[in-house]
XYZ file of C-alpha atoms in Angstrom:
436
model
C 94.061 73.597 136.494
C 91.278 74.094 134.339
C 89.151 71.729 131.776
C 89.495 72.945 128.585
C 87.528 70.699 125.860
C 90.472 71.362 123.392
C 92.298 68.594 125.146
C 90.332 66.504 123.336
C 91.028 67.615 120.087
C 94.657 67.507 120.985
C 94.375 63.420 121.510
C 92.563 63.097 118.826
C 95.292 65.297 116.559
C 97.995 62.653 118.311
C 96.605 59.222 117.930
C 96.409 59.660 113.964
C 99.286 58.177 112.367
C 98.885 60.188 109.421
C 99.113 63.366 112.141
C 101.019 66.551 110.859
C 102.778 69.483 112.401
C 99.196 71.005 114.902
C 99.515 75.019 114.740
C 96.596 76.484 117.540
C 95.807 79.924 116.868
C 94.068 82.170 118.885
C 93.618 86.289 120.638
C 95.899 87.282 123.560
C 95.492 85.051 126.799
C 93.301 82.386 125.612
C 95.034 79.888 127.667
C 97.110 78.069 124.429
C 100.373 77.757 126.188
C 99.544 76.246 129.394
C 96.739 74.003 128.055
C 99.582 72.572 125.069
C 102.079 72.197 128.450
C 99.961 70.376 130.052
C 99.253 68.247 126.959
C 102.952 67.567 126.123
C 103.280 66.584 130.009
C 100.950 63.733 130.184
C 100.991 62.478 126.978
C 105.207 61.906 125.970
C 107.877 61.267 127.846
C 110.448 63.870 126.123
C 109.227 67.361 125.669
C 111.419 70.325 124.766
C 109.622 73.729 124.862
C 111.363 76.628 122.661
C 109.406 79.675 123.443
C 111.260 82.422 120.999
C 110.034 85.681 122.858
C 111.178 84.406 126.362
C 114.655 82.960 125.041
C 115.209 84.911 121.797
C 118.219 82.211 121.322
C 116.157 79.771 120.172
C 115.714 81.707 116.822
C 119.447 80.756 115.832
C 118.332 77.198 115.671
C 116.158 78.173 112.539
C 119.251 80.844 111.082
C 120.482 78.214 108.921
C 119.920 74.928 106.426
C 116.015 73.901 107.561
C 116.713 70.654 106.363
C 115.050 68.396 109.639
C 118.338 67.066 110.125
C 120.139 70.093 110.767
C 117.554 70.973 112.572
C 117.812 68.419 115.146
C 121.885 68.623 115.150
C 120.989 72.266 116.587
C 117.949 71.443 118.687
C 120.475 69.068 120.650
C 123.201 71.543 121.509
C 120.053 73.602 123.319
C 118.683 70.344 124.644
C 121.931 67.697 125.024
C 119.135 65.744 126.911
C 116.209 65.776 123.742
C 115.798 61.943 122.005
C 114.101 61.440 119.482
C 111.490 58.710 120.005
C 108.190 57.758 117.411
C 104.925 58.635 120.402
C 106.953 59.348 122.569
C 108.673 62.693 121.790
C 107.125 66.217 121.169
C 108.125 70.080 120.284
C 106.255 72.562 120.964
C 107.267 75.657 119.963
C 105.864 79.008 121.442
C 105.158 82.547 120.303
C 106.216 80.698 116.877
C 105.177 84.307 114.847
C 108.409 85.714 116.037
C 110.565 82.929 114.614
C 109.424 83.120 110.609
C 112.227 80.500 109.764
C 110.323 77.779 112.628
C 107.240 78.171 110.772
C 108.841 77.897 107.068
C 110.771 74.673 108.762
C 107.703 72.821 109.691
C 107.284 71.905 106.022
C 110.691 69.603 106.965
C 110.040 69.023 110.527
C 106.227 67.013 109.344
C 108.341 64.969 107.208
C 110.632 63.344 110.364
C 107.997 60.923 112.267
C 110.807 60.617 114.922
C 108.673 62.972 116.807
C 105.935 65.108 116.690
C 105.074 68.878 116.965
C 102.857 71.529 118.025
C 103.300 74.922 117.804
C 101.321 78.383 119.138
C 100.934 82.035 118.330
C 98.853 84.418 118.333
C 96.750 85.000 115.308
C 98.160 88.468 115.145
C 101.177 87.616 115.260
C 100.735 85.094 112.744
C 99.033 87.014 110.200
C 100.216 90.471 111.039
C 104.006 90.507 111.758
C 105.806 91.652 109.388
C 109.579 92.037 108.351
C 110.586 95.962 107.344
C 112.307 93.977 104.229
C 109.844 91.181 103.154
C 106.472 89.618 104.629
C 107.368 86.174 106.358
C 106.882 82.956 104.995
C 103.197 81.625 105.027
C 102.826 78.057 106.650
C 103.189 75.069 104.514
C 100.227 74.044 102.553
C 99.574 70.329 103.339
C 102.028 69.863 106.389
C 100.205 71.579 108.546
C 97.256 71.025 110.718
C 95.157 74.347 112.036
C 93.375 74.414 115.346
C 91.748 77.524 117.030
C 91.449 78.043 120.454
C 88.863 79.977 122.031
C 88.336 81.437 126.195
C 86.556 79.266 128.127
C 83.167 78.646 126.816
C 79.883 79.029 129.240
C 80.462 74.991 130.015
C 83.860 75.481 130.735
C 82.853 77.686 132.784
C 80.501 75.664 134.822
C 82.898 73.264 135.491
C 85.679 75.577 136.399
C 82.553 76.424 139.118
C 82.254 73.208 140.005
C 79.482 72.160 138.963
C 79.419 68.269 137.588
C 78.705 67.359 134.164
C 76.240 65.229 135.796
C 74.303 67.865 136.814
C 74.527 69.801 132.658
C 73.652 66.154 131.585
C 70.392 66.483 133.779
C 69.745 70.304 132.256
C 70.047 68.817 128.391
C 67.412 65.809 129.371
C 65.099 69.042 130.260
C 65.993 71.239 127.565
C 66.156 67.714 125.139
C 62.584 67.217 126.434
C 61.124 70.097 126.267
C 59.659 70.324 130.203
C 60.647 72.907 132.578
C 63.651 72.726 134.662
C 63.557 72.304 138.507
C 63.165 75.490 140.282
C 66.213 75.841 142.026
C 67.898 74.222 139.395
C 66.738 76.821 137.628
C 67.611 79.925 139.330
C 71.248 78.469 139.914
C 72.023 78.346 136.689
C 70.245 81.893 135.554
C 73.163 83.047 138.756
C 76.062 81.353 136.940
C 75.214 82.754 133.828
C 75.104 86.293 134.489
C 78.528 85.403 136.707
C 79.429 84.078 133.531
C 78.546 87.284 131.455
C 80.676 89.500 134.076
C 83.605 87.244 134.549
C 83.973 85.715 130.639
C 86.260 82.634 130.247
C 89.775 84.210 129.838
C 91.443 81.416 131.758
C 93.476 83.846 133.923
C 90.435 85.810 135.256
C 88.230 82.555 135.306
C 90.792 80.724 137.673
C 91.525 84.053 140.083
C 87.385 84.529 140.190
C 87.219 80.595 141.140
C 89.978 81.115 143.554
C 88.741 84.412 144.927
C 84.620 85.612 143.745
C 86.231 88.096 143.864
C 84.940 91.127 141.430
C 87.535 93.740 141.538
C 90.025 91.620 141.075
C 88.285 89.865 137.589
C 88.068 93.678 136.485
C 91.653 94.913 136.758
C 92.816 91.906 135.062
C 90.627 92.301 132.425
C 91.526 96.150 131.372
C 95.042 94.621 131.902
C 94.033 92.614 128.735
C 92.284 95.237 127.015
C 94.952 97.398 127.671
C 97.150 94.492 126.295
C 95.462 94.226 123.227
C 95.157 98.030 122.175
C 98.981 97.634 122.600
C 98.895 94.879 120.574
C 97.034 97.217 117.507
C 100.088 99.728 118.601
C 102.542 96.694 117.490
C 101.325 95.214 114.555
C 98.139 97.402 112.868
C 100.926 99.298 110.368
C 100.561 103.315 109.894
C 97.561 105.553 110.066
C 95.681 101.931 110.175
C 96.615 101.978 114.058
C 94.383 104.861 114.656
C 91.404 103.383 112.943
C 91.529 99.481 114.276
C 91.617 101.098 118.012
C 88.921 103.724 116.685
C 86.730 101.089 115.935
C 87.129 98.737 118.785
C 86.484 101.118 121.668
C 82.956 102.075 119.553
C 81.973 98.504 120.086
C 80.138 99.557 123.317
C 78.762 102.667 121.230
C 76.768 100.100 118.722
C 76.014 97.214 120.860
C 73.193 100.154 122.487
C 71.336 100.877 119.683
C 68.142 99.282 119.541
C 69.175 97.768 116.131
C 72.695 96.652 116.528
C 73.966 96.780 112.631
C 77.079 98.372 112.341
C 77.404 102.026 111.219
C 80.442 103.579 110.433
C 79.271 106.718 111.537
C 79.405 105.513 114.977
C 83.159 105.393 114.773
C 83.172 108.973 113.316
C 81.024 111.593 112.253
C 81.911 111.135 108.294
C 82.930 107.658 108.618
C 82.820 105.277 105.447
C 83.511 101.400 104.593
C 85.808 102.595 102.057
C 87.831 104.327 105.362
C 87.377 101.683 107.896
C 86.308 98.230 106.180
C 90.192 96.584 106.429
C 90.182 97.954 110.535
C 87.746 95.669 111.075
C 88.773 92.884 109.926
C 91.464 93.212 111.225
C 89.543 92.707 114.463
C 87.918 90.003 113.061
C 91.024 88.231 112.226
C 92.499 88.975 115.474
C 90.100 87.221 117.713
C 88.942 90.191 119.215
C 85.643 90.298 117.552
C 82.922 88.448 115.885
C 81.093 89.421 113.332
C 77.552 88.644 112.016
C 76.052 88.715 109.096
C 72.290 90.330 108.253
C 70.755 87.365 105.759
C 68.282 88.848 103.070
C 66.466 86.072 103.118
C 65.949 83.527 106.147
C 66.614 80.484 104.316
C 69.387 77.606 103.752
C 72.608 77.875 103.168
C 72.456 81.395 105.560
C 76.013 81.787 103.964
C 74.357 81.951 100.294
C 72.040 84.481 101.161
C 74.043 86.820 103.013
C 73.734 90.812 102.314
C 76.920 92.524 101.291
C 77.710 95.429 103.993
C 75.009 94.643 106.609
C 76.623 93.224 109.676
C 76.426 93.503 113.883
C 79.938 92.967 115.132
C 79.479 91.499 118.748
C 83.306 91.192 120.966
C 84.677 87.724 121.389
C 84.456 87.396 125.098
C 81.499 89.486 127.294
C 83.368 89.722 130.376
C 85.900 92.005 128.164
C 83.026 94.096 126.592
C 80.756 94.462 130.966
C 84.967 95.725 131.432
C 85.337 98.812 128.908
C 81.653 100.129 130.594
C 82.237 102.399 133.536
C 82.527 101.266 136.926
C 79.837 99.301 138.242
C 78.813 97.701 135.844
C 79.424 94.099 137.003
C 76.945 94.998 140.467
C 74.232 96.329 137.215
C 74.624 92.982 135.413
C 74.093 91.055 138.490
C 71.006 92.814 139.690
C 70.169 92.704 136.191
C 69.615 96.944 136.231
C 71.600 98.003 133.186
C 69.223 99.604 131.195
C 69.835 99.265 127.538
C 73.024 97.407 127.348
C 71.433 94.924 129.228
C 70.434 93.591 126.476
C 73.291 94.218 124.460
C 75.829 91.798 127.090
C 73.303 89.409 126.775
C 73.093 88.703 122.801
C 76.603 89.371 122.848
C 76.686 86.251 125.123
C 75.113 84.160 122.974
C 76.847 85.442 120.002
C 80.141 84.455 121.623
C 78.234 81.058 122.496
C 77.153 80.524 119.327
C 80.872 81.431 117.724
C 82.651 79.062 120.276
C 80.152 76.120 119.064
C 80.833 76.251 116.368
C 77.906 77.913 114.255
C 78.479 81.088 111.299
C 76.279 84.052 113.279
C 74.050 85.408 110.894
C 70.788 87.684 112.242
C 67.792 89.059 109.206
C 66.281 92.494 109.693
C 65.080 95.230 108.015
C 65.129 98.628 107.571
C 65.316 99.357 110.805
C 61.381 98.273 111.885
C 62.048 94.304 112.401
C 65.189 92.570 113.374
C 65.928 88.993 114.301
C 69.339 88.473 116.852
C 69.924 85.320 115.385
C 69.487 82.406 112.791
C 70.982 79.873 113.365
C 70.986 75.876 111.519
C 70.131 73.497 113.495
C 70.109 70.085 112.544
C 69.391 71.724 109.317
C 66.721 73.490 109.813
C 66.982 77.136 109.952
C 65.921 78.412 113.619
C 65.745 82.000 114.940
C 66.405 82.950 118.227
C 65.582 86.298 119.650
C 67.444 86.886 123.086
C 65.511 88.562 125.929
C 67.483 89.921 128.790
C 64.204 89.320 131.581
C 61.028 87.459 131.628
C 59.404 89.114 129.584
C 58.812 86.908 126.146
C 56.754 88.812 124.346
C 58.604 89.083 121.129
C 56.270 89.987 117.640
C 59.652 88.997 115.562
C 59.913 85.865 116.589
C 55.930 84.888 115.838
C 56.849 86.984 112.398
C 59.664 84.771 111.251
C 57.081 82.064 111.797
C 54.023 83.689 109.911
C 55.398 85.426 107.378
C 58.764 83.897 106.820
C 57.609 80.498 106.713
C 60.272 79.277 109.951
C 59.722 76.027 110.625
C 61.830 77.021 114.529
C 61.937 79.689 116.659
C 63.633 79.911 119.707
C 62.967 82.877 123.011
C 66.013 82.703 125.220
C 64.833 84.748 128.415
C 64.951 83.832 131.803
C 62.208 82.395 132.197
C 61.661 77.997 132.346
C 61.212 76.280 129.514
C 57.913 75.952 127.807
C 56.598 75.534 124.323
C 53.749 76.993 121.752
C 53.278 75.567 118.698
C 56.529 76.612 116.663
C 57.734 78.584 119.556
C 59.863 77.037 122.109
C 60.968 79.082 125.568
C 64.097 78.735 126.665
C 66.463 79.712 129.478
C 69.623 81.804 128.542
C 71.848 79.110 130.229
C 70.377 76.080 127.494
C 71.969 78.798 124.494
C 74.781 75.775 124.812
C 72.369 73.188 123.916
C 70.664 74.850 120.526
């Protein structure tokens, strides 16, 4: 079983005496159900699980009166051995997007302190699920706590590959002290980082990789997920939006291949425009498939207050899926470090994914297709410029410009080189992006 950081969030929720119902949302196949099941079985004596897709009969529990006593009576019809004991009973409502009345019922279930309630569903289903006659009820405000789940981050990937937490702490010490990592350790971490780019963080893919180390299996599983994503687009997007969302999705590798990666509507379609495709991009963001990185008017705090409207980059949420969107042989190219222009795009994408999974909002700074710094992030209340290099060539005049012309107090160059410091500019190995 893969160790997931979100289990700590679940424990904190359970230990809160004023806890509400918990709704865990996330993209398809990021491990929501498996993680919740593991947590519930370890932390509760009585575990009641309803999956509204696997067993549609469970929807009947919420078909009538939604008062809590009636719901509990209906539950006992389906689960005769159910016991409702404070701190010992949990109800898990899985794929809740397929039972809108269960979403409404969360208000009433939250009022009963004899049991806990955890729900899960795809962001797509909860946000875009449609009824032909009416919109589904919204999530009851004030009765539900929300938690978003991602695929495995790089640190979780290291755990899966049997890298001890003590070893990661040692590497963190080199980061804190700004001293070079031991050569053997540095080489091994770069190898694992390249593997993470190829494998990504989808739990089923990662588990298969650590069990078999078969990149062929990895690619097949990833492409199956991509096909499922396309099916979700067909299922949840409405009307002509289906085609537009799909066109935006499949165009992502073409955007990232450019030297300056600002999203251009004309790459989606020759005469494309924001008016035509803006909602389609938002659909993909809401679905948890892609992440938006906004351009800044000025690289100063507060970053969110300095965003330039309409200028942004798009990254895939899982870099392994991005590699799978490329032609056969791309895995080998990444591992061997000879992917040409896409190499830089993949390394930039994985750093974006690492930053987002650590809770950072994504920003960059660019001027007139002549100057671009990959990321500007808030670190210890300092606006920090981050440039990503796929190899060991750390010459980056953009970083020097950020420090000299724009007065940045801190700048970081991520590359395959070991740790080094030159004034306000730090050179860090790519794998240390998890510590920034």
